[in-house]
mmCIF file of C-alpha atoms and ligand atoms in Angstrom:
data_model
loop_
_atom_site.group_PDB
_atom_site.id
_atom_site.type_symbol
_atom_site.label_atom_id
_atom_site.label_comp_id
_atom_site.label_asym_id
_atom_site.label_seq_id
_atom_site.Cartn_x
_atom_site.Cartn_y
_atom_site.Cartn_z
ATOM 1 C CA MET A 1 -0.381 0.029 0.352
ATOM 2 C CA PRO A 2 1.538 3.389 -0.789
ATOM 3 C CA MET A 3 1.779 5.586 2.252
ATOM 4 C CA ASN A 4 -0.685 8.090 1.331
ATOM 5 C CA VAL A 5 -3.816 5.806 1.391
ATOM 6 C CA PRO A 6 -5.590 5.467 4.261
ATOM 7 C CA PHE A 7 -4.658 2.076 6.176
ATOM 8 C CA SER A 8 -7.293 -0.516 5.808
ATOM 9 C CA ALA A 9 -6.780 -3.403 8.331
ATOM 10 C CA ALA A 10 -9.149 -5.291 5.935
ATOM 11 C CA ARG A 11 -7.203 -3.975 2.550
ATOM 12 C CA ILE A 12 -3.897 -5.324 3.718
ATOM 13 C CA ARG A 13 -5.668 -8.574 4.717
ATOM 14 C CA ASP A 14 -6.756 -9.080 1.114
ATOM 15 C CA GLU A 15 -2.989 -9.044 0.343
ATOM 16 C CA PHE A 16 -2.705 -11.879 2.227
ATOM 17 C CA PRO A 17 -3.617 -15.276 0.033
ATOM 18 C CA VAL A 18 -4.475 -17.686 3.179
ATOM 19 C CA PHE A 19 -7.729 -15.163 4.023
ATOM 20 C CA ARG A 20 -8.963 -16.374 0.469
ATOM 21 C CA HIS A 21 -8.583 -19.995 1.466
ATOM 22 C CA HIS A 22 -9.382 -19.897 4.605
ATOM 23 C CA PRO A 23 -12.257 -16.724 4.644
ATOM 24 C CA ASP A 24 -13.757 -17.086 7.950
ATOM 25 C CA LEU A 25 -9.778 -17.274 9.549
ATOM 26 C CA ILE A 26 -9.318 -15.418 12.086
ATOM 27 C CA TYR A 27 -5.244 -15.937 12.658
ATOM 28 C CA LEU A 28 -4.378 -14.696 16.409
ATOM 29 C CA ASP A 29 -0.725 -16.606 16.449
ATOM 30 C CA ASN A 30 0.714 -14.030 14.692
ATOM 31 C CA ALA A 31 3.946 -14.022 17.887
ATOM 32 C CA ALA A 32 4.284 -17.945 16.353
ATOM 33 C CA THR A 33 4.566 -17.419 12.798
ATOM 34 C CA THR A 34 2.720 -14.803 10.647
ATOM 35 C CA GLN A 35 1.272 -14.823 7.340
ATOM 36 C CA LYS A 36 2.752 -14.112 4.073
ATOM 37 C CA PRO A 37 1.438 -11.392 1.616
ATOM 38 C CA LEU A 38 1.378 -11.603 -1.995
ATOM 39 C CA ALA A 39 4.726 -9.532 -2.228
ATOM 40 C CA VAL A 40 6.516 -12.267 -0.429
ATOM 41 C CA LEU A 41 5.439 -15.138 -2.424
ATOM 42 C CA ASP A 42 5.922 -13.419 -6.112
ATOM 43 C CA ALA A 43 9.333 -12.520 -5.177
ATOM 44 C CA GLU A 44 9.867 -16.795 -4.280
ATOM 45 C CA ARG A 45 8.209 -17.885 -7.214
ATOM 46 C CA ARG A 46 10.162 -15.131 -9.783
ATOM 47 C CA PHE A 47 13.672 -16.232 -8.342
ATOM 48 C CA TYR A 48 13.233 -19.765 -8.531
ATOM 49 C CA GLU A 49 11.571 -19.104 -12.152
ATOM 50 C CA THR A 50 13.926 -16.882 -13.077
ATOM 51 C CA ALA A 51 17.252 -16.484 -11.637
ATOM 52 C CA ASN A 52 17.683 -19.949 -9.873
ATOM 53 C CA ALA A 53 21.337 -21.641 -9.565
ATOM 54 C CA ASN A 54 23.802 -22.040 -7.028
ATOM 55 C CA ILE A 55 24.736 -18.762 -5.880
ATOM 56 C CA HIS A 56 29.024 -17.588 -5.364
ATOM 57 C CA ARG A 57 31.192 -18.181 -7.863
ATOM 58 C CA ALA A 58 29.316 -19.594 -10.441
ATOM 59 C CA ALA A 59 30.573 -19.258 -14.200
ATOM 60 C CA HIS A 60 27.684 -18.583 -15.789
ATOM 61 C CA ARG A 61 24.956 -16.085 -16.179
ATOM 62 C CA LEU A 62 21.983 -17.811 -14.412
ATOM 63 C CA GLY A 63 24.210 -18.356 -10.672
ATOM 64 C CA SER A 64 25.233 -14.252 -11.429
ATOM 65 C CA ALA A 65 22.126 -13.572 -11.175
ATOM 66 C CA ALA A 66 21.103 -15.768 -8.310
ATOM 67 C CA THR A 67 24.179 -14.278 -6.444
ATOM 68 C CA ASP A 68 22.497 -10.672 -7.157
ATOM 69 C CA ALA A 69 19.364 -11.984 -6.152
ATOM 70 C CA PHE A 70 21.290 -13.387 -2.829
ATOM 71 C CA GLU A 71 23.488 -10.273 -2.064
ATOM 72 C CA GLY A 72 21.196 -7.641 -3.283
ATOM 73 C CA ALA A 73 18.986 -9.359 -0.592
ATOM 74 C CA ARG A 74 21.562 -8.473 2.235
ATOM 75 C CA THR A 75 22.018 -5.107 1.066
ATOM 76 C CA ARG A 76 18.262 -4.050 1.633
ATOM 77 C CA ILE A 77 18.062 -5.948 5.117
ATOM 78 C CA ALA A 78 21.206 -4.034 5.595
ATOM 79 C CA ALA A 79 19.536 -0.701 4.788
ATOM 80 C CA HIS A 80 15.935 -2.217 6.353
ATOM 81 C CA LEU A 81 18.389 -2.508 9.366
ATOM 82 C CA ASN A 82 20.142 0.604 9.699
ATOM 83 C CA ALA A 83 23.363 -1.376 10.056
ATOM 84 C CA ALA A 84 26.556 0.406 8.429
ATOM 85 C CA HIS A 85 27.453 -2.388 5.499
ATOM 86 C CA PRO A 86 25.957 -5.445 4.022
ATOM 87 C CA ASP A 87 28.461 -7.290 5.129
ATOM 88 C CA GLU A 88 27.146 -6.898 8.865
ATOM 89 C CA VAL A 89 23.716 -8.703 8.037
ATOM 90 C CA LEU A 90 25.002 -12.453 8.463
ATOM 91 C CA PHE A 91 21.572 -15.128 7.141
ATOM 92 C CA THR A 92 20.832 -18.054 8.947
ATOM 93 C CA ARG A 93 17.852 -20.480 8.960
ATOM 94 C CA GLY A 94 16.027 -18.164 11.952
ATOM 95 C CA THR A 95 16.763 -16.143 15.420
ATOM 96 C CA THR A 96 17.453 -19.603 17.359
ATOM 97 C CA GLU A 97 20.360 -20.384 14.707
ATOM 98 C CA ALA A 98 21.580 -17.270 15.128
ATOM 99 C CA ILE A 99 21.841 -16.846 18.840
ATOM 100 C CA ASN A 100 23.876 -20.155 18.637
ATOM 101 C CA LEU A 101 26.393 -18.707 15.968
ATOM 102 C CA ALA A 102 27.178 -15.400 18.494
ATOM 103 C CA ALA A 103 27.253 -18.180 21.669
ATOM 104 C CA HIS A 104 29.071 -21.099 19.721
ATOM 105 C CA SER A 105 31.133 -18.235 17.546
ATOM 106 C CA TRP A 106 32.067 -15.679 19.999
ATOM 107 C CA GLY A 107 31.233 -17.218 23.350
ATOM 108 C CA ARG A 108 34.115 -20.464 22.837
ATOM 109 C CA ALA A 109 36.253 -18.192 21.504
ATOM 110 C CA HIS A 110 35.148 -15.210 24.032
ATOM 111 C CA LEU A 111 34.346 -16.175 27.526
ATOM 112 C CA ARG A 112 36.563 -17.805 30.256
ATOM 113 C CA PRO A 113 35.769 -19.798 33.451
ATOM 114 C CA GLY A 114 33.967 -17.087 35.865
ATOM 115 C CA ASP A 115 32.650 -14.995 33.040
ATOM 116 C CA VAL A 116 29.023 -14.564 33.427
ATOM 117 C CA ILE A 117 26.302 -14.301 30.849
ATOM 118 C CA LEU A 118 23.680 -12.117 32.529
ATOM 119 C CA LEU A 119 19.776 -12.503 30.750
ATOM 120 C CA SER A 120 16.550 -11.900 31.381
ATOM 121 C CA THR A 121 13.704 -14.231 32.733
ATOM 122 C CA LEU A 122 11.329 -12.749 30.134
ATOM 123 C CA GLU A 123 13.671 -15.016 27.008
ATOM 124 C CA HIS A 124 13.157 -16.881 25.066
ATOM 125 C CA HIS A 125 14.377 -20.544 25.294
ATOM 126 C CA ALA A 126 15.900 -19.836 22.488
ATOM 127 C CA ASN A 127 18.465 -17.127 24.250
ATOM 128 C CA ILE A 128 19.046 -19.259 27.511
ATOM 129 C CA VAL A 129 20.007 -22.906 25.991
ATOM 130 C CA PRO A 130 22.791 -22.024 23.695
ATOM 131 C CA TRP A 131 24.427 -19.829 26.200
ATOM 132 C CA GLN A 132 24.370 -22.426 29.076
ATOM 133 C CA LEU A 133 25.841 -24.829 26.425
ATOM 134 C CA VAL A 134 28.614 -22.671 25.889
ATOM 135 C CA ALA A 135 28.802 -21.908 29.301
ATOM 136 C CA GLN A 136 29.472 -25.735 29.800
ATOM 137 C CA ALA A 137 31.787 -25.613 27.211
ATOM 138 C CA THR A 138 33.997 -22.735 28.727
ATOM 139 C CA GLY A 139 32.954 -22.755 32.412
ATOM 140 C CA ALA A 140 31.384 -19.243 32.376
ATOM 141 C CA ILE A 141 27.977 -19.112 34.706
ATOM 142 C CA VAL A 142 24.814 -18.204 32.552
ATOM 143 C CA LYS A 143 22.536 -15.813 35.924
ATOM 144 C CA PRO A 144 19.220 -14.359 35.716
ATOM 145 C CA ILE A 145 18.031 -11.267 35.963
ATOM 146 C CA PRO A 146 14.413 -12.013 38.162
ATOM 147 C CA LEU A 147 11.143 -9.982 37.535
ATOM 148 C CA ASP A 148 9.429 -8.086 38.931
ATOM 149 C CA ALA A 149 5.837 -8.909 40.835
ATOM 150 C CA ASP A 150 4.449 -7.770 37.544
ATOM 151 C CA GLY A 151 6.660 -9.345 34.885
ATOM 152 C CA THR A 152 8.619 -6.570 33.749
ATOM 153 C CA ILE A 153 12.779 -6.882 34.682
ATOM 154 C CA ASP A 154 13.207 -6.140 38.227
ATOM 155 C CA GLN A 155 15.730 -3.079 37.109
ATOM 156 C CA ARG A 156 17.063 -2.563 40.909
ATOM 157 C CA ALA A 157 18.358 -6.101 40.490
ATOM 158 C CA PHE A 158 19.549 -5.439 37.250
ATOM 159 C CA LEU A 159 21.829 -2.681 37.780
ATOM 160 C CA SER A 160 23.184 -4.743 41.051
ATOM 161 C CA LEU A 161 23.736 -7.570 39.580
ATOM 162 C CA LEU A 162 25.747 -5.642 37.037
ATOM 163 C CA THR A 163 29.904 -6.119 37.532
ATOM 164 C CA PRO A 164 32.958 -6.521 35.552
ATOM 165 C CA ALA A 165 32.746 -10.051 35.198
ATOM 166 C CA ILE A 166 29.559 -9.750 33.245
ATOM 167 C CA ARG A 167 30.952 -10.531 29.365
ATOM 168 C CA LEU A 168 27.335 -10.346 27.961
ATOM 169 C CA VAL A 169 23.652 -9.479 29.003
ATOM 170 C CA GLY A 170 21.159 -11.108 26.435
ATOM 171 C CA LEU A 171 17.467 -9.151 26.410
ATOM 172 C CA THR A 172 14.199 -9.931 24.338
ATOM 173 C CA GLN A 173 13.075 -6.734 22.735
ATOM 174 C CA CYS A 174 9.289 -7.816 23.118
ATOM 175 C CA SER A 175 8.793 -10.920 25.205
ATOM 176 C CA ASN A 176 7.054 -13.509 22.958
ATOM 177 C CA ALA A 177 4.890 -14.087 25.477
ATOM 178 C CA THR A 178 3.649 -11.559 27.398
ATOM 179 C CA GLY A 179 4.312 -8.298 24.930
ATOM 180 C CA VAL A 180 5.971 -6.980 27.760
ATOM 181 C CA LEU A 181 8.937 -3.845 26.364
ATOM 182 C CA PRO A 182 12.142 -3.820 28.506
ATOM 183 C CA PRO A 183 13.969 -0.590 28.855
ATOM 184 C CA LEU A 184 16.013 -0.938 26.202
ATOM 185 C CA ALA A 185 17.945 1.954 26.060
ATOM 186 C CA PRO A 186 19.007 2.637 29.741
ATOM 187 C CA MET A 187 19.947 -1.539 29.641
ATOM 188 C CA ILE A 188 22.120 -1.220 27.135
ATOM 189 C CA ALA A 189 23.553 1.508 28.413
ATOM 190 C CA ALA A 190 24.272 -0.264 31.808
ATOM 191 C CA ALA A 191 25.335 -3.043 30.296
ATOM 192 C CA LYS A 192 28.081 -1.147 28.358
ATOM 193 C CA ALA A 193 29.034 0.759 30.935
ATOM 194 C CA VAL A 194 30.336 -2.359 32.810
ATOM 195 C CA GLY A 195 32.048 -3.706 29.396
ATOM 196 C CA ALA A 196 29.654 -6.046 28.291
ATOM 197 C CA LEU A 197 28.538 -7.013 25.594
ATOM 198 C CA VAL A 198 24.681 -6.756 24.949
ATOM 199 C CA MET A 199 22.286 -8.978 22.553
ATOM 200 C CA ILE A 200 19.273 -7.992 21.387
ATOM 201 C CA ASP A 201 16.488 -11.370 20.434
ATOM 202 C CA GLY A 202 14.305 -9.252 18.513
ATOM 203 C CA ALA A 203 12.453 -11.858 17.132
ATOM 204 C CA GLN A 204 9.321 -10.297 18.300
ATOM 205 C CA GLY A 205 10.321 -6.222 18.869
ATOM 206 C CA ILE A 206 11.476 -5.848 14.694
ATOM 207 C CA ALA A 207 7.411 -6.589 13.534
ATOM 208 C CA HIS A 208 6.593 -4.608 15.263
ATOM 209 C CA GLY A 209 8.178 -1.438 14.642
ATOM 210 C CA GLY A 210 10.962 -2.680 13.195
ATOM 211 C CA VAL A 211 14.375 -1.386 14.840
ATOM 212 C CA ASP A 212 17.087 0.932 13.869
ATOM 213 C CA LEU A 213 20.532 -0.744 14.434
ATOM 214 C CA GLN A 214 23.225 1.927 14.796
ATOM 215 C CA ALA A 215 20.280 4.305 17.092
ATOM 216 C CA LEU A 216 20.054 0.738 19.693
ATOM 217 C CA GLY A 217 23.887 0.316 20.031
ATOM 218 C CA ALA A 218 23.082 -3.412 20.698
ATOM 219 C CA ASP A 219 26.240 -5.514 19.686
ATOM 220 C CA PHE A 220 24.154 -8.642 18.365
ATOM 221 C CA TYR A 221 20.731 -8.799 16.992
ATOM 222 C CA ALA A 222 18.656 -11.404 15.868
ATOM 223 C CA PHE A 223 15.179 -12.290 14.084
ATOM 224 C CA SER A 224 13.524 -14.256 11.905
ATOM 225 C CA GLY A 225 11.791 -14.117 8.595
ATOM 226 C CA HIS A 226 8.991 -16.003 9.512
ATOM 227 C CA LYS A 227 7.431 -13.653 11.952
ATOM 228 C CA LEU A 228 7.809 -10.834 9.878
ATOM 229 C CA TYR A 229 6.033 -11.792 6.420
ATOM 230 C CA GLY A 230 8.631 -13.332 5.443
ATOM 231 C CA PRO A 231 9.844 -17.271 4.755
ATOM 232 C CA THR A 232 10.532 -19.723 6.592
ATOM 233 C CA GLY A 233 13.865 -21.033 6.778
ATOM 234 C CA VAL A 234 15.686 -18.077 6.982
ATOM 235 C CA GLY A 235 16.948 -15.065 9.518
ATOM 236 C CA VAL A 236 19.582 -12.600 10.265
ATOM 237 C CA LEU A 237 21.839 -11.844 12.578
ATOM 238 C CA TRP A 238 23.794 -8.759 12.759
ATOM 239 C CA ALA A 239 26.539 -7.745 14.974
ATOM 240 C CA ARG A 240 29.655 -4.842 13.843
ATOM 241 C CA ARG A 241 32.029 -5.767 11.009
ATOM 242 C CA GLU A 242 35.227 -5.108 13.840
ATOM 243 C CA LEU A 243 33.024 -7.873 16.383
ATOM 244 C CA LEU A 244 32.588 -10.292 13.486
ATOM 245 C CA ALA A 245 36.159 -10.385 12.076
ATOM 246 C CA LYS A 246 37.310 -10.999 16.180
ATOM 247 C CA MET A 247 34.887 -14.331 15.620
ATOM 248 C CA PRO A 248 36.455 -17.510 14.926
ATOM 249 C CA PRO A 249 33.710 -19.937 12.208
ATOM 250 C CA TRP A 250 31.273 -22.078 13.911
ATOM 251 C CA GLN A 251 29.854 -24.429 11.016
ATOM 252 C CA ALA A 252 32.769 -25.547 8.784
ATOM 253 C CA GLY A 253 32.413 -26.509 4.950
ATOM 254 C CA GLY A 254 31.939 -24.959 1.841
ATOM 255 C CA GLU A 255 31.749 -21.408 1.373
ATOM 256 C CA MET A 256 32.955 -20.017 3.701
ATOM 257 C CA ILE A 257 36.697 -21.143 3.128
ATOM 258 C CA ASP A 258 39.346 -18.610 2.026
ATOM 259 C CA ARG A 259 42.110 -21.736 1.176
ATOM 260 C CA VAL A 260 41.637 -25.465 1.911
ATOM 261 C CA SER A 261 44.615 -28.068 2.107
ATOM 262 C CA PHE A 262 45.017 -31.178 4.058
ATOM 263 C CA ASP A 263 47.904 -29.667 5.368
ATOM 264 C CA GLY A 264 45.669 -26.334 6.790
ATOM 265 C CA THR A 265 42.502 -24.094 5.946
ATOM 266 C CA THR A 266 41.828 -20.572 6.126
ATOM 267 C CA PHE A 267 38.535 -18.776 6.266
ATOM 268 C CA ALA A 268 36.692 -16.283 4.500
ATOM 269 C CA GLU A 269 36.189 -13.050 5.392
ATOM 270 C CA PRO A 270 33.240 -12.063 7.103
ATOM 271 C CA PRO A 271 30.243 -12.533 5.957
ATOM 272 C CA PHE A 272 30.811 -16.122 4.070
ATOM 273 C CA ARG A 273 32.840 -16.991 6.900
ATOM 274 C CA PHE A 274 28.954 -17.722 8.876
ATOM 275 C CA GLU A 275 27.714 -19.164 6.114
ATOM 276 C CA ALA A 276 29.035 -22.818 5.008
ATOM 277 C CA GLY A 277 27.254 -24.522 2.558
ATOM 278 C CA THR A 278 24.899 -23.302 0.805
ATOM 279 C CA PRO A 279 21.997 -20.633 2.318
ATOM 280 C CA PRO A 280 18.656 -20.339 2.319
ATOM 281 C CA ILE A 281 18.719 -18.213 -1.385
ATOM 282 C CA ALA A 282 15.147 -18.181 -2.364
ATOM 283 C CA GLN A 283 14.153 -17.970 1.203
ATOM 284 C CA ALA A 284 16.258 -14.257 1.671
ATOM 285 C CA VAL A 285 15.161 -12.918 -1.619
ATOM 286 C CA GLY A 286 11.560 -13.384 0.194
ATOM 287 C CA LEU A 287 12.966 -11.942 3.051
ATOM 288 C CA ALA A 288 14.187 -8.682 1.883
ATOM 289 C CA ALA A 289 10.492 -8.695 -0.154
ATOM 290 C CA ALA A 290 9.392 -9.598 2.905
ATOM 291 C CA MET A 291 10.665 -6.008 4.302
ATOM 292 C CA ASP A 292 10.615 -3.820 1.289
ATOM 293 C CA TRP A 293 6.844 -4.644 1.519
ATOM 294 C CA LEU A 294 6.273 -3.505 5.220
ATOM 295 C CA ALA A 295 8.504 -0.266 4.551
ATOM 296 C CA GLY A 296 5.432 0.771 1.789
ATOM 297 C CA HIS A 297 3.605 1.032 4.672
ATOM 298 C CA ASP A 298 3.890 3.916 7.680
ATOM 299 C CA ARG A 299 5.031 0.971 10.259
ATOM 300 C CA ASP A 300 4.171 3.700 12.914
ATOM 301 C CA THR A 301 0.345 3.055 11.322
ATOM 302 C CA LEU A 302 0.776 -0.467 11.931
ATOM 303 C CA LEU A 303 1.795 -0.453 15.376
ATOM 304 C CA ARG A 304 -0.632 2.246 16.451
ATOM 305 C CA HIS A 305 -3.262 -0.307 15.196
ATOM 306 C CA GLU A 306 -2.254 -3.557 16.349
ATOM 307 C CA LEU A 307 -2.053 -2.060 20.068
ATOM 308 C CA ALA A 308 -5.078 -0.796 19.087
ATOM 309 C CA LEU A 309 -6.448 -4.259 18.476
ATOM 310 C CA ARG A 310 -4.778 -5.534 21.487
ATOM 311 C CA GLU A 311 -6.155 -2.792 23.384
ATOM 312 C CA ARG A 312 -10.090 -3.121 21.970
ATOM 313 C CA PHE A 313 -9.606 -7.122 23.066
ATOM 314 C CA GLU A 314 -8.094 -6.664 26.350
ATOM 315 C CA ALA A 315 -10.980 -4.097 27.082
ATOM 316 C CA GLY A 316 -13.595 -6.561 26.303
ATOM 317 C CA LEU A 317 -12.231 -9.098 28.911
ATOM 318 C CA VAL A 318 -13.006 -6.893 32.116
ATOM 319 C CA GLN A 319 -16.653 -8.188 31.217
ATOM 320 C CA LEU A 320 -15.073 -12.083 31.496
ATOM 321 C CA ASP A 321 -14.005 -11.233 35.401
ATOM 322 C CA CYS A 322 -12.112 -15.300 35.264
ATOM 323 C CA ILE A 323 -9.496 -13.835 33.206
ATOM 324 C CA ARG A 324 -5.940 -12.483 34.208
ATOM 325 C CA VAL A 325 -4.325 -10.233 31.613
ATOM 326 C CA LEU A 326 -0.729 -10.799 32.478
ATOM 327 C CA SER A 327 1.931 -8.000 32.846
ATOM 328 C CA ALA A 328 -1.139 -5.884 32.120
ATOM 329 C CA SER A 329 -0.171 -2.299 33.446
ATOM 330 C CA ALA A 330 3.806 -3.121 31.452
ATOM 331 C CA PRO A 331 4.519 -1.511 28.454
ATOM 332 C CA ARG A 332 3.602 -4.067 25.845
ATOM 333 C CA GLY A 333 3.790 -5.436 22.385
ATOM 334 C CA PRO A 334 0.721 -5.935 20.494
ATOM 335 C CA ILE A 335 1.165 -9.305 22.677
ATOM 336 C CA THR A 336 -1.600 -10.296 24.996
ATOM 337 C CA ALA A 337 -1.456 -13.544 27.121
ATOM 338 C CA LEU A 338 -4.063 -14.739 30.076
ATOM 339 C CA ALA A 339 -3.865 -16.535 32.076
ATOM 340 C CA PHE A 340 -7.626 -18.320 33.817
ATOM 341 C CA ASP A 341 -9.409 -19.010 36.895
ATOM 342 C CA GLY A 342 -9.870 -22.274 37.326
ATOM 343 C CA LEU A 343 -9.558 -23.088 33.290
ATOM 344 C CA HIS A 344 -7.456 -24.821 31.533
ATOM 345 C CA PRO A 345 -5.915 -22.742 28.851
ATOM 346 C CA TYR A 346 -5.787 -25.138 26.532
ATOM 347 C CA ASP A 347 -8.982 -26.198 27.222
ATOM 348 C CA VAL A 348 -10.107 -22.777 25.967
ATOM 349 C CA ALA A 349 -7.838 -22.492 23.093
ATOM 350 C CA GLN A 350 -9.359 -26.140 21.647
ATOM 351 C CA PHE A 351 -13.522 -24.281 22.055
ATOM 352 C CA LEU A 352 -11.246 -21.736 20.218
ATOM 353 C CA ASP A 353 -9.805 -23.506 17.472
ATOM 354 C CA GLY A 354 -14.184 -24.665 16.865
ATOM 355 C CA TYR A 355 -14.881 -20.711 16.474
ATOM 356 C CA GLY A 356 -11.643 -20.372 14.130
ATOM 357 C CA VAL A 357 -9.680 -18.980 16.133
ATOM 358 C CA ALA A 358 -5.895 -19.236 15.946
ATOM 359 C CA VAL A 359 -4.436 -18.658 19.322
ATOM 360 C CA ARG A 360 -1.001 -20.563 20.504
ATOM 361 C CA VAL A 361 -1.420 -21.795 24.564
ATOM 362 C CA GLY A 362 1.242 -23.290 27.051
ATOM 363 C CA GLN A 363 4.400 -21.273 27.629
ATOM 364 C CA HIS A 364 5.263 -20.295 23.969
ATOM 365 C CA CYS A 365 8.724 -20.917 24.969
ATOM 366 C CA ALA A 366 9.546 -19.109 27.959
ATOM 367 C CA GLY A 367 9.438 -21.618 30.583
ATOM 368 C CA PRO A 368 11.344 -19.630 33.684
ATOM 369 C CA LEU A 369 8.775 -16.590 32.819
ATOM 370 C CA HIS A 370 5.947 -18.736 34.049
ATOM 371 C CA GLN A 371 7.793 -20.141 36.194
ATOM 372 C CA ALA A 372 7.966 -16.675 38.097
ATOM 373 C CA LEU A 373 4.561 -15.778 37.673
ATOM 374 C CA GLY A 374 3.338 -19.421 39.295
ATOM 375 C CA LEU A 375 1.936 -20.699 36.257
ATOM 376 C CA ASN A 376 1.942 -23.817 33.668
ATOM 377 C CA GLY A 377 0.626 -21.915 31.062
ATOM 378 C CA SER A 378 -1.031 -19.433 29.271
ATOM 379 C CA LEU A 379 -3.353 -18.668 26.278
ATOM 380 C CA ARG A 380 -1.711 -16.117 23.705
ATOM 381 C CA ALA A 381 -3.205 -14.110 21.441
ATOM 382 C CA SER A 382 -0.628 -11.787 19.058
ATOM 383 C CA PHE A 383 -1.804 -9.670 16.735
ATOM 384 C CA ALA A 384 -0.715 -8.865 12.954
ATOM 385 C CA ALA A 385 -0.879 -5.053 10.072
ATOM 386 C CA TYR A 386 -4.307 -7.664 8.839
ATOM 387 C CA ASN A 387 -6.248 -8.616 11.638
ATOM 388 C CA THR A 388 -9.151 -6.645 12.209
ATOM 389 C CA GLU A 389 -11.832 -5.149 14.551
ATOM 390 C CA ALA A 390 -13.799 -7.656 13.660
ATOM 391 C CA ASP A 391 -11.498 -10.253 14.449
ATOM 392 C CA VAL A 392 -11.040 -8.534 18.207
ATOM 393 C CA ASP A 393 -15.382 -8.846 18.396
ATOM 394 C CA ALA A 394 -15.647 -12.069 17.116
ATOM 395 C CA THR A 395 -12.950 -13.948 19.226
ATOM 396 C CA LEU A 396 -14.559 -11.920 22.805
ATOM 397 C CA ALA A 397 -18.024 -13.356 21.808
ATOM 398 C CA ALA A 398 -15.950 -16.228 21.213
ATOM 399 C CA LEU A 399 -14.670 -16.827 24.552
ATOM 400 C CA ALA A 400 -17.363 -15.755 25.929
ATOM 401 C CA THR A 401 -19.863 -18.847 24.649
ATOM 402 C CA THR A 402 -16.421 -20.953 25.475
ATOM 403 C CA LEU A 403 -16.990 -20.055 29.297
ATOM 404 C CA GLU A 404 -20.659 -20.496 29.328
ATOM 405 C CA GLN A 405 -19.717 -24.531 28.039
ATOM 406 C CA LEU A 406 -16.820 -24.822 30.063
ATOM 407 C CA ALA A 407 -18.488 -23.325 33.732
HETATM 408 C C1 PLP B 501 11.682 -14.004 21.135
HETATM 409 C C2 PLP B 501 11.742 -15.432 20.401
HETATM 410 N N1 PLP B 501 13.290 -16.006 20.397
HETATM 411 C C3 PLP B 501 13.577 -16.504 19.580
HETATM 412 C C4 PLP B 501 12.566 -16.597 18.465
HETATM 413 C C5 PLP B 501 12.814 -18.418 17.671
HETATM 414 O O1 PLP B 501 12.552 -18.151 16.821
HETATM 415 P P1 PLP B 501 12.721 -19.191 15.786
HETATM 416 O O2 PLP B 501 11.882 -20.388 15.926
HETATM 417 O O3 PLP B 501 12.338 -19.052 14.703
HETATM 418 O O4 PLP B 501 14.383 -19.403 15.645
HETATM 419 C C6 PLP B 501 11.306 -16.729 19.198
HETATM 420 C C7 PLP B 501 10.369 -18.094 18.684
HETATM 421 O O5 PLP B 501 9.033 -17.803 19.371
HETATM 422 C C8 PLP B 501 10.494 -15.436 19.681
HETATM 423 O O6 PLP B 501 9.585 -15.083 20.336
#
C-alpha cells in the first residue's frame, strides 16, 4: 500500500492469499508465525522461475543472477535495519540459529571460567539454552535477571548484578509471551558501562515497529523472517564488522573458506565465514521482499493499529471476570497472554479453534517466565497488520460462549 493511501486492515488482509483459502479464519497466532503477503510469495516464485542457481563463484549467467539476487537481498535488509554495512548481516535459518551462532562463535572464543552471562527471565528458550551450552563448555556462568511482581525486568536487581565479570547481557526486544517491552536504551547503556556485550533477541520486536541498529547500540541482533511476513528457513544475525572480524567460524564446509588443504585451512572474511554450505537463497530474497513490503507502509500506523486491537481485546475481557491479563499495566507490544481462574488454557484454545480462532497455549518457549509468574501456561493472542476489529469482536464473543460452555 503506498503511504498516501489511508490505512485499511481489510485492504492489507486482501494481500494475504491464505485468507482467500480460509475466509473465516481469525488468525491471532502471529507471534508464532505470520501469514505471507503476495509480494513475498511472488518474489520467491520469481527467483525460482528466473534466477535459480547456486550462488557465488558460478561461471554462468544464471549463477550470477542468483548471486546478485542473494547479495542484493543482503544489501536491502541491511538498509532496512540501518546497519552500517551489508557485511554485518549474516544469513541464518532463523533467530535460534542466529543466537547459536553468536554463542558458539563469540562465546567459545571469548568466554573464560567465571565470566558471567546475564539473561533476563523474559527470554525465549532460544536466548537461554545456547548460552547454557556455551557456559558448560567454557566455565562461564549464566545468571538470570529476576522479574518484578508484574512480570517486567527488575531494574534495581539488574543494576545490582552488573559487575565487570559480566561479559554478555541477553535481552528480548519484546517478550514473545506477554508482549512486555523492556526499557532497552538504559539497559544497553548500563551493560556497556561495565564492558559487557549485548545480545538483543528481535524476533518479536522487529515485527512491531522495526529496529534502527545504529541507534539501538547493541552488539548482536537476531531475528527470523517468518515472524516478519517473510519465509521460514531464513533469519539474520547482525553484529558490527569489528566484532565479526574477531569471531571464528562455528560451522564448517563449503563457501566459508579461503583456501583448503590437508595441511590447514584458512577462512573467508565475514559474512561468508559464517555461512557454511548453500544458504537459504530464495528465502533471503523473500525476506528482503517482506521488509520492502513493510517499508511500503507507515510502520507507526501499523503498530498503532495492532496496539489498538490488543487494547480493544483486553477492554472486552473485563466483562469475563475469570480472566487475567499478564503484565497488564506494563509497556507491551501487540501481544497479550491470559491466565484463567479454574480453567486450563488448552481447553479454552480448543473451543476457540472450533469457532475459527487460532491462538496459542502453553509456555511459548518461555519456561522461566511462566515459572516466575507461578503459571503452568497461558493463552496468547498476538496481533498483526491484517487483523481487524471484527477479528477481535468475534474472538471476544467466542471466548464468552466458550467460558459458558466450560463453566
Ligand atoms: C522472542 C523469540 N525469540 C526466539 C524465537 C525463536 O525463533 P525461531 O523459531 O524462528 O528460530 C522466537 C519464536 O517464537 C521468539 O518469539
